[in-house]
């Protein structure tokens, strides 16, 4: 049993490393966001992320956040402009990758489900929030 568990963890680590090196811009999603900007390009203050959390009723699953939406919002409201700029860059980039639809499916498995249209509009905001919550690892 231990060998199986160790092998499974090793395989997952290999897959994670490979997946992280395979983030490619998807021309479809790149074109989509060029035609339908999400707004994150210019609106990436803490309150913009808090508004998205409220809009989709995002309940964090990270152990440290203990399902406390208010705590997540307070943390975001304390972020520096540099942290928020990084979230903007992260969301804008990863929403355009080949993982766009995979992240949508994962979001709906973990959090309160949203429509595909809602995901497409809010994805650039939700991806960095999911990263903060530990659901995805973009590093």
Short mmCIF file of C-alpha atoms in Angstrom, two decimals:
data_model
loop_
_atom_site.label_atom_id
_atom_site.label_comp_id
_atom_site.label_asym_id
_atom_site.label_seq_id
_atom_site.Cartn_x
_atom_site.Cartn_y
_atom_site.Cartn_z
CA UNK A 1 0.00 0.00 0.00
CA UNK A 2 2.85 2.38 0.87
CA UNK A 3 4.55 1.68 -2.46
CA UNK A 4 1.35 2.41 -4.32
CA UNK A 5 0.84 5.66 -2.43
CA UNK A 6 4.46 6.71 -3.03
CA UNK A 7 4.16 5.86 -6.74
CA UNK A 8 0.91 7.78 -7.04
CA UNK A 9 2.44 10.85 -5.38
CA UNK A 10 5.53 10.64 -7.61
CA UNK A 11 3.37 10.33 -10.73
CA UNK A 12 1.23 13.28 -9.67
CA UNK A 13 4.39 15.35 -9.13
CA UNK A 14 5.64 14.49 -12.62
CA UNK A 15 2.27 15.33 -14.17
CA UNK A 16 2.14 18.63 -12.26
CA UNK A 17 5.61 19.64 -13.45
CA UNK A 18 4.73 18.70 -17.04
CA UNK A 19 1.41 20.54 -16.87
CA UNK A 20 3.07 23.67 -15.53
CA UNK A 21 5.55 23.65 -18.39
CA UNK A 22 2.76 23.21 -20.97
CA UNK A 23 0.85 26.45 -20.46
CA UNK A 24 0.37 27.59 -24.00
CA UNK A 25 -1.68 30.51 -25.18
CA UNK A 26 -4.77 29.20 -26.96
CA UNK A 27 -5.44 31.33 -30.04
CA UNK A 28 -9.20 30.95 -29.54
CA UNK A 29 -9.15 32.34 -25.99
CA UNK A 30 -6.60 34.97 -26.88
CA UNK A 31 -8.88 36.19 -29.68
CA UNK A 32 -11.93 35.98 -27.39
CA UNK A 33 -10.40 38.26 -24.76
CA UNK A 34 -9.15 40.68 -27.41
CA UNK A 35 -12.74 41.02 -28.65
CA UNK A 36 -14.38 40.78 -25.20
CA UNK A 37 -12.02 42.31 -22.64
CA UNK A 38 -12.78 41.20 -19.09
CA UNK A 39 -11.91 44.56 -17.62
CA UNK A 40 -9.03 43.21 -15.55
CA UNK A 41 -6.61 45.04 -17.79
CA UNK A 42 -7.56 48.31 -16.10
CA UNK A 43 -9.74 47.23 -13.13
CA UNK A 44 -7.65 45.21 -10.72
CA UNK A 45 -8.09 46.89 -7.38
CA UNK A 46 -8.90 44.81 -4.33
CA UNK A 47 -12.53 45.85 -4.54
CA UNK A 48 -12.78 44.44 -8.09
CA UNK A 49 -11.73 41.01 -6.83
CA UNK A 50 -14.07 41.31 -3.82
CA UNK A 51 -16.95 42.19 -6.16
CA UNK A 52 -16.29 39.02 -8.18
CA UNK A 53 -16.19 36.93 -4.99
CA UNK A 54 -19.57 38.33 -4.00
CA UNK A 55 -21.02 37.95 -7.50
CA UNK A 56 -20.31 34.20 -7.68
CA UNK A 57 -20.55 33.57 -3.92
CA UNK A 58 -17.00 32.19 -3.86
CA UNK A 59 -16.49 30.18 -0.67
CA UNK A 60 -12.80 29.33 -0.14
CA UNK A 61 -11.80 25.73 0.46
CA UNK A 62 -8.24 26.31 1.67
CA UNK A 63 -7.81 24.96 5.17
CA UNK A 64 -6.34 28.22 6.46
CA UNK A 65 -9.35 30.19 5.21
CA UNK A 66 -11.75 27.72 6.82
CA UNK A 67 -14.54 28.47 4.32
CA UNK A 68 -14.56 32.07 5.52
CA UNK A 69 -15.40 34.34 2.59
CA UNK A 70 -15.03 37.46 4.75
CA UNK A 71 -11.49 36.48 5.69
CA UNK A 72 -10.55 36.03 2.03
CA UNK A 73 -11.99 39.45 1.23
CA UNK A 74 -10.09 41.07 4.11
CA UNK A 75 -6.86 39.49 2.89
CA UNK A 76 -7.47 40.81 -0.62
CA UNK A 77 -8.25 44.28 0.68
CA UNK A 78 -4.85 44.34 2.41
CA UNK A 79 -2.88 43.40 -0.74
CA UNK A 80 -0.39 45.92 -2.04
CA UNK A 81 -0.71 47.45 -5.50
CA UNK A 82 2.19 45.23 -6.63
CA UNK A 83 0.35 42.09 -5.43
CA UNK A 84 -2.80 43.17 -7.25
CA UNK A 85 -0.81 43.92 -10.42
CA UNK A 86 0.57 40.37 -10.25
CA UNK A 87 -2.97 39.00 -9.89
CA UNK A 88 -3.95 41.04 -12.96
CA UNK A 89 -1.04 39.65 -14.96
CA UNK A 90 -1.74 36.10 -13.77
CA UNK A 91 -5.46 36.26 -14.54
CA UNK A 92 -5.01 37.92 -17.90
CA UNK A 93 -2.40 35.36 -18.98
CA UNK A 94 -3.85 32.10 -17.66
CA UNK A 95 -7.37 32.87 -18.87
CA UNK A 96 -5.95 32.70 -22.41
CA UNK A 97 -4.20 29.34 -22.08
CA UNK A 98 -5.11 25.87 -23.23
CA UNK A 99 -6.21 25.19 -19.61
CA UNK A 100 -9.11 27.70 -19.78
CA UNK A 101 -11.85 25.06 -20.07
CA UNK A 102 -10.14 22.70 -17.62
CA UNK A 103 -10.13 25.46 -15.01
CA UNK A 104 -13.84 26.03 -15.68
CA UNK A 105 -14.62 22.37 -15.02
CA UNK A 106 -12.45 22.37 -11.92
CA UNK A 107 -14.11 25.55 -10.65
CA UNK A 108 -17.55 23.97 -10.97
CA UNK A 109 -16.39 20.80 -9.20
CA UNK A 110 -15.00 22.69 -6.21
CA UNK A 111 -17.10 25.84 -5.89
CA UNK A 112 -20.72 26.82 -6.44
CA UNK A 113 -21.23 26.15 -10.17
CA UNK A 114 -21.49 29.03 -12.60
CA UNK A 115 -22.40 29.13 -16.28
CA UNK A 116 -19.78 28.97 -19.02
CA UNK A 117 -20.67 32.53 -20.06
CA UNK A 118 -20.16 33.75 -16.50
CA UNK A 119 -16.85 31.88 -16.33
CA UNK A 120 -15.64 33.41 -19.59
CA UNK A 121 -16.42 36.92 -18.30
CA UNK A 122 -14.91 36.43 -14.84
CA UNK A 123 -12.17 33.90 -15.53
CA UNK A 124 -9.33 36.45 -15.43
CA UNK A 125 -10.42 37.37 -11.90
CA UNK A 126 -11.32 33.86 -10.72
CA UNK A 127 -8.09 32.15 -11.76
CA UNK A 128 -5.86 34.18 -9.40
CA UNK A 129 -8.45 33.77 -6.63
CA UNK A 130 -8.44 30.00 -7.20
CA UNK A 131 -4.65 30.13 -7.05
CA UNK A 132 -4.81 31.96 -3.69
CA UNK A 133 -7.28 29.36 -2.46
CA UNK A 134 -4.92 26.54 -3.44
CA UNK A 135 -7.26 24.92 -5.97
CA UNK A 136 -4.75 25.51 -8.77
CA UNK A 137 -1.02 26.09 -8.57
CA UNK A 138 0.29 28.49 -11.19
CA UNK A 139 3.89 28.65 -9.99
#
